[in-house]
XYZ file of C-alpha atoms in Angstrom:
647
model
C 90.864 8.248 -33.610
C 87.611 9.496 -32.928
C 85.609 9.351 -36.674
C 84.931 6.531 -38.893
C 84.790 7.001 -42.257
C 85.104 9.388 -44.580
C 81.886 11.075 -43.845
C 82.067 13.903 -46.904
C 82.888 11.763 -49.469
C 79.976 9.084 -48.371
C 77.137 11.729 -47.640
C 78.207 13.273 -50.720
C 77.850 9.998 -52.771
C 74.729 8.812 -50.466
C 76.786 5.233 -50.043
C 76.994 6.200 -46.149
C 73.439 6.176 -43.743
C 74.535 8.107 -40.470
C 72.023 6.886 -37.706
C 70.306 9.926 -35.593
C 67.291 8.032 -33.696
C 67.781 9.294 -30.245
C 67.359 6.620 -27.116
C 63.788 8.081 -26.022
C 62.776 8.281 -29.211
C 63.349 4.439 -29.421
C 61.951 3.871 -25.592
C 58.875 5.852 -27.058
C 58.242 3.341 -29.744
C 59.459 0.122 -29.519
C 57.798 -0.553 -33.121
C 59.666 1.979 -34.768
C 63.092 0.544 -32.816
C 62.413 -2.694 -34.248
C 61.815 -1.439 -37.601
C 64.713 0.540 -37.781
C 66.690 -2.319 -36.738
C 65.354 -4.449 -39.307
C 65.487 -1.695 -41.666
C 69.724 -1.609 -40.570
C 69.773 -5.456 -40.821
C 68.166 -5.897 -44.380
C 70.280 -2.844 -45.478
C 74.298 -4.374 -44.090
C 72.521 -7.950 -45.978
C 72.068 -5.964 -49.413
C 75.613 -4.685 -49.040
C 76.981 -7.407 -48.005
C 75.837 -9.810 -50.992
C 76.690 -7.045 -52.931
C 80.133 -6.887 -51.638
C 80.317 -10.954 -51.652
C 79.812 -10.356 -55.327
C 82.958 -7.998 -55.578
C 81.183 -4.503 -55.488
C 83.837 -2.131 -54.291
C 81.518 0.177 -52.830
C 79.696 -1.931 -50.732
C 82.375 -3.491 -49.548
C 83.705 -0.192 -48.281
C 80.111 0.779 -46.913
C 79.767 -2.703 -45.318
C 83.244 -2.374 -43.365
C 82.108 0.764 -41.930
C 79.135 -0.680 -40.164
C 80.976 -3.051 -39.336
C 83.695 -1.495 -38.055
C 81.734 1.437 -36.441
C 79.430 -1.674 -34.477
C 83.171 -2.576 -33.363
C 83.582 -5.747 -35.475
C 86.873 -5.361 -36.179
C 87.623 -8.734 -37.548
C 84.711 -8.841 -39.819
C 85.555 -5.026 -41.070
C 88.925 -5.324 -41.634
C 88.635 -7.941 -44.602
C 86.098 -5.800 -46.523
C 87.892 -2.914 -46.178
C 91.112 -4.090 -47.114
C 89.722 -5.363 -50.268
C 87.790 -2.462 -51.158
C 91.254 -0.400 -50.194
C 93.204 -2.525 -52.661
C 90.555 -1.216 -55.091
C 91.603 1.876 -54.690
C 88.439 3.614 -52.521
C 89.662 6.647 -50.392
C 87.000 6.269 -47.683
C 87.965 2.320 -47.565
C 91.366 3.294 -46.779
C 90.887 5.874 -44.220
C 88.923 3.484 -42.321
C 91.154 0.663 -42.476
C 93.488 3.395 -40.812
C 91.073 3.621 -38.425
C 90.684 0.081 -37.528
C 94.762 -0.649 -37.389
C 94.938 2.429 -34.985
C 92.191 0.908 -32.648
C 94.302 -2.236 -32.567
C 97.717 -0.521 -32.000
C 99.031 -0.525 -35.203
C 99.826 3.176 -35.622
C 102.556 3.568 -38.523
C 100.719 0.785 -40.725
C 97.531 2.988 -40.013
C 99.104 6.137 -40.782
C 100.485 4.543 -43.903
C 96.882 4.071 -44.626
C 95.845 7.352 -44.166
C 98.439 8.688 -46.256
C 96.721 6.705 -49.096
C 93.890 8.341 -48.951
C 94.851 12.016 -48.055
C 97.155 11.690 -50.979
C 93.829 10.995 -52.991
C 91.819 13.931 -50.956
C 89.904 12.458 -48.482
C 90.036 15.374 -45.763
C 88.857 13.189 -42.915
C 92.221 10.865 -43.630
C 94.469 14.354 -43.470
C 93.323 14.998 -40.289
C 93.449 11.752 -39.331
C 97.193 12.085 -40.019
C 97.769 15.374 -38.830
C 96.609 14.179 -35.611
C 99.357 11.263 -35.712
C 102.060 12.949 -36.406
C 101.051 16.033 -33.616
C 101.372 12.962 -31.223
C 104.416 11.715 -32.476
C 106.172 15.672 -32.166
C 106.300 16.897 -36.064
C 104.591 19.521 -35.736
C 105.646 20.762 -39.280
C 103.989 17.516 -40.728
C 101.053 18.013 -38.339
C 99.775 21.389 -39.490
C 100.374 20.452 -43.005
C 98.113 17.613 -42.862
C 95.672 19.198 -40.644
C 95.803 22.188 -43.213
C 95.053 20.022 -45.862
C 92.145 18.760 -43.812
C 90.735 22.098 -42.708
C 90.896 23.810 -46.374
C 88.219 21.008 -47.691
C 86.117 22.250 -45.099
C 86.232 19.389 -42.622
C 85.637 20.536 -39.153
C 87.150 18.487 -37.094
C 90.623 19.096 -39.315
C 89.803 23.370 -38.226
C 89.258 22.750 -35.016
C 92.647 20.428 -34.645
C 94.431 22.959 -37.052
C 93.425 26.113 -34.374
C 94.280 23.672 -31.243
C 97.564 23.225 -32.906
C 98.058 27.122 -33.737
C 96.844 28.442 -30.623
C 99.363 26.238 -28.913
C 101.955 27.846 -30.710
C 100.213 31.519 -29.944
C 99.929 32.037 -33.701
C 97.370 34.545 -34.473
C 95.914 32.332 -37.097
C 94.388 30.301 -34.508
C 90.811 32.274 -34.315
C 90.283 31.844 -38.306
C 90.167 28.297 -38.435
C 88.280 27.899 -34.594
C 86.016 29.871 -36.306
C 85.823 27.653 -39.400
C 85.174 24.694 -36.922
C 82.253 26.672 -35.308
C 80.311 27.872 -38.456
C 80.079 24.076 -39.211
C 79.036 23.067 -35.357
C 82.096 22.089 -33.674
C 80.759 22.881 -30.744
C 83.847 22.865 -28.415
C 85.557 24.902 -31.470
C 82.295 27.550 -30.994
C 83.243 27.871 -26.803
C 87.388 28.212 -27.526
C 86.199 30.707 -30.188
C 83.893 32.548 -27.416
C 86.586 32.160 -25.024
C 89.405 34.117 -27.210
C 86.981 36.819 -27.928
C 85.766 37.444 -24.633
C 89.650 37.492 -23.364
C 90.363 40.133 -26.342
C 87.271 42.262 -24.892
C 89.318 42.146 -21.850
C 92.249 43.321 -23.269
C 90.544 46.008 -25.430
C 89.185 47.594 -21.679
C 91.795 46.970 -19.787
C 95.141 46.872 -21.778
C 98.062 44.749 -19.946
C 95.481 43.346 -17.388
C 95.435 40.252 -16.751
C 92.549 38.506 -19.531
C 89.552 37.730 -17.537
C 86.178 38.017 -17.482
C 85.056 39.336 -14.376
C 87.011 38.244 -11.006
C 86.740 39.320 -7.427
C 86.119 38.137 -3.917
C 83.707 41.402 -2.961
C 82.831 41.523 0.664
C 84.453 38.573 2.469
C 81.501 37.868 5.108
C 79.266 37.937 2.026
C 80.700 34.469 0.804
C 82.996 36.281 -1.919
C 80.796 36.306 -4.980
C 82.882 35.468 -7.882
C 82.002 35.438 -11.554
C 83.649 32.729 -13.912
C 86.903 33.233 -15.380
C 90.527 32.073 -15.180
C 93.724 33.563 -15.165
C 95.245 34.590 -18.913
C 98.013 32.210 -18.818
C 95.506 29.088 -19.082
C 95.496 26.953 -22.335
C 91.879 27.874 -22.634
C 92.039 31.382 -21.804
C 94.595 32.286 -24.432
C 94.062 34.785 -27.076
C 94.458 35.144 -30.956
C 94.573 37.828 -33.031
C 92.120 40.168 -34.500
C 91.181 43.612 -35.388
C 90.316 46.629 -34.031
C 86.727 45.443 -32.711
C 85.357 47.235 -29.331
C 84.756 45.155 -26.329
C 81.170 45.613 -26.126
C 81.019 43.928 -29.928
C 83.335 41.161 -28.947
C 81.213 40.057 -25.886
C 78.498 40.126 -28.407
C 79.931 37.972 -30.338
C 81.096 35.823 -27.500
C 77.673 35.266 -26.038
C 76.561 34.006 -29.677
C 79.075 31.289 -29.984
C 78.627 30.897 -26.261
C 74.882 29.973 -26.892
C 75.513 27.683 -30.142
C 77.931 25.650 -27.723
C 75.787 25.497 -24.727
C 72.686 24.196 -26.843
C 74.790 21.701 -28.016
C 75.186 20.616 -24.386
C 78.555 22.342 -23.253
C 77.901 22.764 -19.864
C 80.928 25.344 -19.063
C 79.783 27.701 -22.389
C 76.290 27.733 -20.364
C 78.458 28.514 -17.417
C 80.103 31.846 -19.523
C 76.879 32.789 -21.164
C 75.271 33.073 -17.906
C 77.444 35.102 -16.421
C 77.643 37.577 -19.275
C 73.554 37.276 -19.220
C 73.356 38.613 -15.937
C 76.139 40.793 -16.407
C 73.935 42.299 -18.756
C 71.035 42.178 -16.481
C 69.169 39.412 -17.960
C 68.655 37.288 -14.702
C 65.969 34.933 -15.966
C 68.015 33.785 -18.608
C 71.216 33.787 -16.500
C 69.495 31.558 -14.242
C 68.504 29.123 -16.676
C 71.958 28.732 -18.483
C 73.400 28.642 -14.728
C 70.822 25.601 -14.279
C 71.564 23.746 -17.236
C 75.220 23.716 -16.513
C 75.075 23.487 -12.922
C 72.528 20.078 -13.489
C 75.787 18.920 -15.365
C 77.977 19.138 -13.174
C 79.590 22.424 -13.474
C 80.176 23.330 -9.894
C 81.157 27.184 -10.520
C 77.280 27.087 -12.163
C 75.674 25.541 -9.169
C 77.285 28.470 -6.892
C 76.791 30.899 -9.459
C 72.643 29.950 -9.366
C 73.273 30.323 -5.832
C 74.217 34.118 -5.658
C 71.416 34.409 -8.225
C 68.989 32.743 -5.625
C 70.315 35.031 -3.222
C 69.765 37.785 -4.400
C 66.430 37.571 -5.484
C 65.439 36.638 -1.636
C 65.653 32.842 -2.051
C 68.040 32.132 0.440
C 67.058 28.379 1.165
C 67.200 27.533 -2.145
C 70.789 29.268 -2.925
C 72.029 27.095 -0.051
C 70.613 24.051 -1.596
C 72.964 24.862 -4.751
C 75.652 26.478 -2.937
C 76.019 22.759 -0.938
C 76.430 21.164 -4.530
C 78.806 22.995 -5.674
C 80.810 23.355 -2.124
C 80.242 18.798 -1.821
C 82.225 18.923 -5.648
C 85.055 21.226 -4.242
C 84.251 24.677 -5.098
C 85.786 26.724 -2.884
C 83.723 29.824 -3.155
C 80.479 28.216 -2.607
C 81.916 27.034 0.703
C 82.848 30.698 1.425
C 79.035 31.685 0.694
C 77.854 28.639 3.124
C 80.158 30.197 5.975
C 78.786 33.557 5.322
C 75.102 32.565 5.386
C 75.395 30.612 8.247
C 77.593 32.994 9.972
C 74.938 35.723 9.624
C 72.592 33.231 11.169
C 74.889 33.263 13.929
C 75.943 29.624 13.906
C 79.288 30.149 13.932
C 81.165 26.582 14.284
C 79.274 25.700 11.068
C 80.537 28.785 9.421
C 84.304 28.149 10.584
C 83.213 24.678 9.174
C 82.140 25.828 5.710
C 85.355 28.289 5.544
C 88.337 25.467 6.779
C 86.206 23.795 3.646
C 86.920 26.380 1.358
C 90.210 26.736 2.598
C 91.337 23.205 1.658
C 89.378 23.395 -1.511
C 92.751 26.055 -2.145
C 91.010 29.539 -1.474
C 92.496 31.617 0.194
C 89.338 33.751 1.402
C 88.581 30.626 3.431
C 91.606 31.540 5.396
C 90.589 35.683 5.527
C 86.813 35.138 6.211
C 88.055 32.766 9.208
C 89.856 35.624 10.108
C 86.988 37.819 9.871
C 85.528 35.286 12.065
C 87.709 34.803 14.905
C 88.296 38.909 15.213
C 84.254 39.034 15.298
C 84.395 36.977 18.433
C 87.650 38.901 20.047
C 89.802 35.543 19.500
C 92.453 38.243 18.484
C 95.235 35.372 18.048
C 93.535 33.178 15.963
C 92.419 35.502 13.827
C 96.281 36.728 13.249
C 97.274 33.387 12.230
C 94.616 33.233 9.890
C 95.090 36.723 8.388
C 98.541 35.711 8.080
C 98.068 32.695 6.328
C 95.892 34.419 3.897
C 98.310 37.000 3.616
C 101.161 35.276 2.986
C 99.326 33.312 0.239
C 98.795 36.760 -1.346
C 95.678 37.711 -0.219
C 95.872 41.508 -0.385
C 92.638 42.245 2.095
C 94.083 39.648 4.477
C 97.299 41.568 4.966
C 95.530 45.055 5.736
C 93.533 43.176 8.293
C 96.504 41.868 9.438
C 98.181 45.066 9.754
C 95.140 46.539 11.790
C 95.342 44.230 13.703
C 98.806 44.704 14.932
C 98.329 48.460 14.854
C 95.513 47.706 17.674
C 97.934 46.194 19.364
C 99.758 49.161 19.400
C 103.182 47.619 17.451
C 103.142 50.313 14.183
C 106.619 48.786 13.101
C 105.275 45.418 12.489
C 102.042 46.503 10.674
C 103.678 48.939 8.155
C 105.025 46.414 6.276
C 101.542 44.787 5.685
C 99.783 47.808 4.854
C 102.457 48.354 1.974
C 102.081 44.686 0.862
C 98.399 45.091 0.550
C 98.597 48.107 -0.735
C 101.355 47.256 -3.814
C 99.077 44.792 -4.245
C 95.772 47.000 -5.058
C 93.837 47.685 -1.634
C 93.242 50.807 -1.513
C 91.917 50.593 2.036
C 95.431 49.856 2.950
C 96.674 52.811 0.745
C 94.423 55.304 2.825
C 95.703 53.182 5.964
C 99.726 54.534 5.104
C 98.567 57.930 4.658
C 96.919 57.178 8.160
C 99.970 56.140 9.759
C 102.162 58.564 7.842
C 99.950 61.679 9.360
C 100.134 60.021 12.735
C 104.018 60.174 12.425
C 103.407 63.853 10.856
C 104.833 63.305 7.789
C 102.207 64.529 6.038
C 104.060 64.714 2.677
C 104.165 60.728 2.333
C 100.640 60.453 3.599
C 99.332 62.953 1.423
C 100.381 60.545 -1.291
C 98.812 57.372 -0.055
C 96.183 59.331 0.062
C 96.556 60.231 -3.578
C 96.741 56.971 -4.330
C 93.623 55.390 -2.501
C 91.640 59.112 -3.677
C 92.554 57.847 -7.322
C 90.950 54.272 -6.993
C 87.889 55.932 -5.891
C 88.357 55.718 -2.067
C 85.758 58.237 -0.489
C 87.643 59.475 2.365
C 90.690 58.908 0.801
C 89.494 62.037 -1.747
C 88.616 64.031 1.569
C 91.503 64.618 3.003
C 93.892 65.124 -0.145
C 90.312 68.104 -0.462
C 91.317 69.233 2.660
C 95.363 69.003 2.210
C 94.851 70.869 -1.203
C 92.372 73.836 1.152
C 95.509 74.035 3.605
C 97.804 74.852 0.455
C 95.472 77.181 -1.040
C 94.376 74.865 -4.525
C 90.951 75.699 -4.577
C 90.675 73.963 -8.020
C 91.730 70.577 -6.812
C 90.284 70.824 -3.463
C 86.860 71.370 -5.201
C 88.001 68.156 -7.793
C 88.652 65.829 -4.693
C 85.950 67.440 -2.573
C 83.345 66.477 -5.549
C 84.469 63.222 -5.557
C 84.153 62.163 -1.840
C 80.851 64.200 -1.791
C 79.730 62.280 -4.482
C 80.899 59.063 -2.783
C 78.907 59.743 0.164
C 81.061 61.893 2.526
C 78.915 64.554 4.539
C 82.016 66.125 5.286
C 83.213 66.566 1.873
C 79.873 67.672 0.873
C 79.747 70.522 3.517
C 83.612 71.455 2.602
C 82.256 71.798 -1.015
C 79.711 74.059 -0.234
C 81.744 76.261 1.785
C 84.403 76.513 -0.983
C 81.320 77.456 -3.152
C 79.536 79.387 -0.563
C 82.634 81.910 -0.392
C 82.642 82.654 -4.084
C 79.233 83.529 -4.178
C 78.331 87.401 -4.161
C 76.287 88.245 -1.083
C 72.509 87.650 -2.575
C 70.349 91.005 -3.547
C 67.202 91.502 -1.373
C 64.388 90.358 -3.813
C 61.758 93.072 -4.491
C 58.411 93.347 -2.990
C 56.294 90.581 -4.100
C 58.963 88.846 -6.185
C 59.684 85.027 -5.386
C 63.452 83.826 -3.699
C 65.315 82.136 -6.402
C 66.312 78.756 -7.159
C 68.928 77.228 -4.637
C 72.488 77.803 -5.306
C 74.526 74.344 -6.059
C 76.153 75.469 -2.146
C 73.106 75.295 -0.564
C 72.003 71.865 -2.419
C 75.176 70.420 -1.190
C 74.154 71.788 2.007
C 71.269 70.534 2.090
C 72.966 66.938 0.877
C 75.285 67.083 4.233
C 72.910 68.248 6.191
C 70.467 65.132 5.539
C 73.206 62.686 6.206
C 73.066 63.942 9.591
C 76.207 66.910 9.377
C 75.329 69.075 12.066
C 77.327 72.410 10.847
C 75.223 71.615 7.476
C 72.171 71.444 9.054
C 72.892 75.023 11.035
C 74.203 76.217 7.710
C 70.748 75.429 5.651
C 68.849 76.440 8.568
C 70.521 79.996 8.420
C 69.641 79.887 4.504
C 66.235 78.545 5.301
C 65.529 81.468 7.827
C 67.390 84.190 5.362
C 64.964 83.329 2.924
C 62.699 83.654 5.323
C 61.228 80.130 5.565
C 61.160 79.757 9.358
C 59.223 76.346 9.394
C 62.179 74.919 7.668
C 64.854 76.974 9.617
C 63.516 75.987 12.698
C 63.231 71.689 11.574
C 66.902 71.734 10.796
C 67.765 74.182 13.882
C 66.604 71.295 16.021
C 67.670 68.452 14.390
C 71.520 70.471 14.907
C 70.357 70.828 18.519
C 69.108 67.505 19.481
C 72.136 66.179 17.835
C 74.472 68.338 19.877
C 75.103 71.397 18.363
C 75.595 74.308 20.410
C 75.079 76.615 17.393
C 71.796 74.401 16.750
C 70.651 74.980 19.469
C 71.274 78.605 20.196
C 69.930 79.438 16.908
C 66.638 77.272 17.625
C 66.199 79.261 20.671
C 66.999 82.868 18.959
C 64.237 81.643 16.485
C 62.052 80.996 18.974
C 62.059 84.106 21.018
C 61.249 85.963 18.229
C 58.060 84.127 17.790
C 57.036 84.483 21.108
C 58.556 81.273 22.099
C 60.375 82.786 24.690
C 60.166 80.096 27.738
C 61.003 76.983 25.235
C 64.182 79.653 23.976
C 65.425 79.070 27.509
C 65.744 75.279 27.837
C 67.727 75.553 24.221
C 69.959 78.655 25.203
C 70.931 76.400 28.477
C 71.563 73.727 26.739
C 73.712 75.636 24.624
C 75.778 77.782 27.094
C 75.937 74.499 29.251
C 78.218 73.067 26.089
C 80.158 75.985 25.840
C 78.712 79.033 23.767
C 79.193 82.322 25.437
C 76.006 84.039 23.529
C 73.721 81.653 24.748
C 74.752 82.400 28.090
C 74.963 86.085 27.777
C 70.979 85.443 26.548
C 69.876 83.983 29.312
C 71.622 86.952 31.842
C 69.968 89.205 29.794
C 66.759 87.200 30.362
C 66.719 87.045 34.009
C 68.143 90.870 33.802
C 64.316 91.024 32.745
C 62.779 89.060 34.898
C 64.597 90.288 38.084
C 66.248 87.253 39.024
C 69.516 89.065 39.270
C 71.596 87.022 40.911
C 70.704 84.213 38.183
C 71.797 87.068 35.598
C 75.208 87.439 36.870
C 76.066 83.659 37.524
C 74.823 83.465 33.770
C 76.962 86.556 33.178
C 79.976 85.742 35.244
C 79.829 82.026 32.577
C 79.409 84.280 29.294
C 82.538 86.010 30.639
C 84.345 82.896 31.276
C 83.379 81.093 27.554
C 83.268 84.703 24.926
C 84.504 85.170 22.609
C 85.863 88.874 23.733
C 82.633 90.980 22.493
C 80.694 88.799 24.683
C 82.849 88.665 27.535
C 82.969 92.724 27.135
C 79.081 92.650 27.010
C 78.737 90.198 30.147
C 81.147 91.685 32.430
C 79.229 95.293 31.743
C 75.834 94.010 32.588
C 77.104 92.058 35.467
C 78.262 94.832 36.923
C 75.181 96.848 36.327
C 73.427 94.441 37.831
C 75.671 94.007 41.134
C 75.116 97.646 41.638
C 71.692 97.327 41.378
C 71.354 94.224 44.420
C 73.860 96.175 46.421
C 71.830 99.636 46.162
């Protein structure tokens, strides 16, 4: 049993002189030491002739220094007479002492006698014996007795014994413990709330905090927090409080335990810190716990280091934590030294992490082997990952084997990963489903990936919803993928837009163009992520407002980027500012990919010039590409101008 004495009843009496003088406040003055000792020595002399003389309460105060310096044999007769005397704190440490030499029932008997007479440090005393003997009836009613006087280390043993049972009454009495510095009750306490704030977000998810591998050649950053089945995970009851409040709350009780030194509350308060944005003071909670051993601090200081460009340093910490078995910090080693190219070292760090027990070890080797076309090791190590449930590992797996052109074997791992929550996977089914055109089951892996936020996913259930004529929910999915970053989506949303907007009304003299239309800004959004229709479409906008600086920038960045279109609208704009010769060498390279105007432009411009024969080869190709008004057009002039060689 961990206390001595009844401290409460002592304090309260001032009969009991708890010592506080910290070692380097001793190794500062050696003076003060040796006056404090002597201060100790005179005071256990007065109590002791005091006792000698048959005072009760110094003979229970003397057999708790004695007992608490570990002189059992000297304690035990002072407090056995002060006992039979009938003193409460006497008797709970005679308890005490019989417990430390083995004597359990006669101790219990002991502190019996003194709960009885209301000492609460003997009730939980006894309510801890009789939790390690099985009753728990007899346990909590003890500890109960214990925690309603207020003592904290009865609360504390009281919620420990509740939460076991998942009673909801649990968080009152943790609570209890905390409010009177119990400072391992204060972290449980911060625990249970944070797990409800998980609950209150995410109902029926599993209770963590924040947990993911994120990019696996990135080392798999990974916040604390442990599955909701663990002892020290679980959850109590409580009201309706919103998450945000509750990891309020959390990161108080967090802080009161980590100042009392518990290095995994500095862990958990650092993560919600930076969580919060806080990084400063994340970094100095991570610091405190990770110079304490906490491994899962030590990496966590690492991704801080990281990130704020201090890559030698986050190694430094990263090493720590990956020499005391932390799995992910290994995973970040591999990572940063497979970016620096040294790749046995990185296979080195990752087999680490891998026999540290995670799985990404396994996956990033993977990642690794496929990076260096060692196809076959990287499928055994996918498939190791995989089959340890590693949900990323089985959709690389299953690209893998679709690369290898064997579709049967890799369905099965796409719908493994993707049951399991990758929604890369889902959008690889609806893939493979279109391939085999049956579009209605990949229309609804698509649905699925599109509703976890997958950009191109959302583009082509936009599209599928176009085909079927649902312009509301081809717009809804089109937003989304625009707004994820998809060029293409961006320039299918402006064309839905662009068609219900009425043809504009010429502006009158003098009066300034409007604002753009939302079409044209998403026009505009495609066409500077490098979407050549876009950029034809804005410059036609550009020019019809008749901004021809403009028009002709995003005519040629179309143009020099391939577009045929681009290109033959570049050179239209040109000729019409005199530009005529520099129109050529873009109408060429326009008709020369394929655009019948472009050609029928350039017979018209030898037509001009008198280089006939150059007009009809230029006619006979306008002919050959269109469309039929062209060809029409071209066949017309190149007959006109055969007639005129052969006159």
């Amino acid at each position: 049993m961990e206390n001595m004495g009844d401290r409460t009843t002592l304090l309260e009496t001032g009969r009991y002189v708890q010592r506080q003088v910290e070692d380097d406040a001793r190794a500062e003055s050696g003076a003060a030491g040796s006056a404090e000792s002597a201060a100790d020595a005179e005071t256990e002399q007065r109590h002791r002739r005091a006792a000698d003389a048959g005072d009760t309460a110094s003979m229970s105060v003397l057999g708790a220094m004695l007992l608490r310096r570990g002189d059992l044999d000297a304690a035990e007769p002072y407090l056995r007479a002060a006992t039979a005397e009938g003193e409460r704190a006497a008797a709970n440490n005679l308890g005490v002492l019989l417990h430390q030499r083995g004597y359990v029932d006669e101790a219990a008997g002991w502190w019996r006698v003194a709960a009885v007479a209301g000492s609460a440090a003997a009730a939980h005393a006894l309510g801890r014996h009789f939790r390690e003997l099985g009753d728990e009836p007899a346990a909590e009613y003890w500890l109960r007795q214990s925690a309603e006087q207020g003592h904290a280390l009865g609360a504390y043993a009281l919620a420990d014994l509740l939460e076991h049972r998942s009673d909801v009454g649990a968080e009152r009495w943790l609570r209890a413990a905390a409010e009177q510095g119990h400072r391992e009750a204060a972290y449980r306490l911060a625990r249970a709330l944070e797990v409800r704030a998980s609950e209150t977000a995410h109902p029926g998810a599993d209770a963590v905090y924040r947990s993911g591998t994120g990019p696996p050649t990135s080392g798999g950053r990974r916040r604390p927090g442990t599955g909701a089945g663990s002892r020290e995970e679980s959850g109590t009851g409580g009201g309706a409080v919103d998450g945000p409040s509750l990891i309020t709350e959390a990161a108080q009780w967090y802080r009161q335990a980590a100042a009392r030194g518990h290095r995994r509350a500095a862990l958990y308060l650092g993560a919600i810190l930076e969580k919060r944005g806080e990084l400063k003071e994340a970094g100095r909670w991570y610091l405190t716990s990770a110079k304490d051993g906490e491994a899962r601090a030590a990496c966590a200081l690492g991704f801080l280091l990281r990130d704020a460009g201090d890559e030698e340093s986050a190694a430094i910490w990263w090493l720590r934590a990956a020499q005391e078995g932390d799995g992910n910090a290994a995973n970040a080693l591999g990572a940063l030294h497979a970016a620096r190219g040294e790749q046995q070292t990185a296979e080195r760090w990752y087999r680490a992490a891998m026999d540290a027990g995670d799985v990404n070890g396994a996956y990033n080797l993977g990642l690794l082997c496929a990076a260096q076309d060692r196809t076959a090791q990287a499928e055994q190590w996918y498939r190791r990952a995989a089959y340890a449930g590693h949900r990323e590992a089985a959709n690389a797996l299953a690209v893998l084997l679709l690369q290898a052109d064997d579709p049967t074997g890799a369905e099965p791992w796409f719908s493994k990963a993707a049951e399991a929550g990758s929604v890369d996977a889902a959008f690889n089914l609806g893939i493979l489903h279109a391939g085999r055109d049956d579009d209605g089951a990949a229309l609804r892996w698509y649905e699925r990936a599109a509703a976890a936020g997958h950009t191109e996913a959302a583009l082509q259930v936009g599209i599928a919803c176009l085909r079927d004529g649902d312009e509301r929910s081809a717009e809804r999915h089109l937003r989304c993928a625009a707004g994820g970053g998809s060029a293409e989506a961006a320039f299918r949303l402006a064309t839905v837009l662009d068609s219900r907007r009425p043809p504009p009304a010429a502006p009158a003299l003098g009066e300034p163009h409007g604002v753009k239309t939302e079409c044209e800004q998403w026009y505009e959004r495609a066409a500077e992520q490098g979407h050549r229709r876009a950029q034809v479409r804005v410059g036609m906008l550009a020019a019809g407002r008749g901004d021809i600086a403009d028009a002709a920038r995003w005519y040629r960045e179309a143009a020099e980027a391939g577009s045929r279109n681009g290109a033959f609208n570049l050179g239209l704009l040109l000729a019409r500012e005199g530009g005529e010769r520099e129109a050529a060498l873009w109408w060429t390279r326009a008709a020369q990919a394929g655009h019948g105007r472009a050609a029928l432009r350039l017979a018209l411009l030898a037509a001009r010039r008198g280089e006939l024969t150059e007009g009809q080869r230029w006619c006979a190709r306008a002919v050959e590409l269109g469309p039929a008004e062209v060809a029409e057009r071209a066949a017309r002039l190149r007959e006109a101008l055969h007639q005129e060689l052969t006159a």
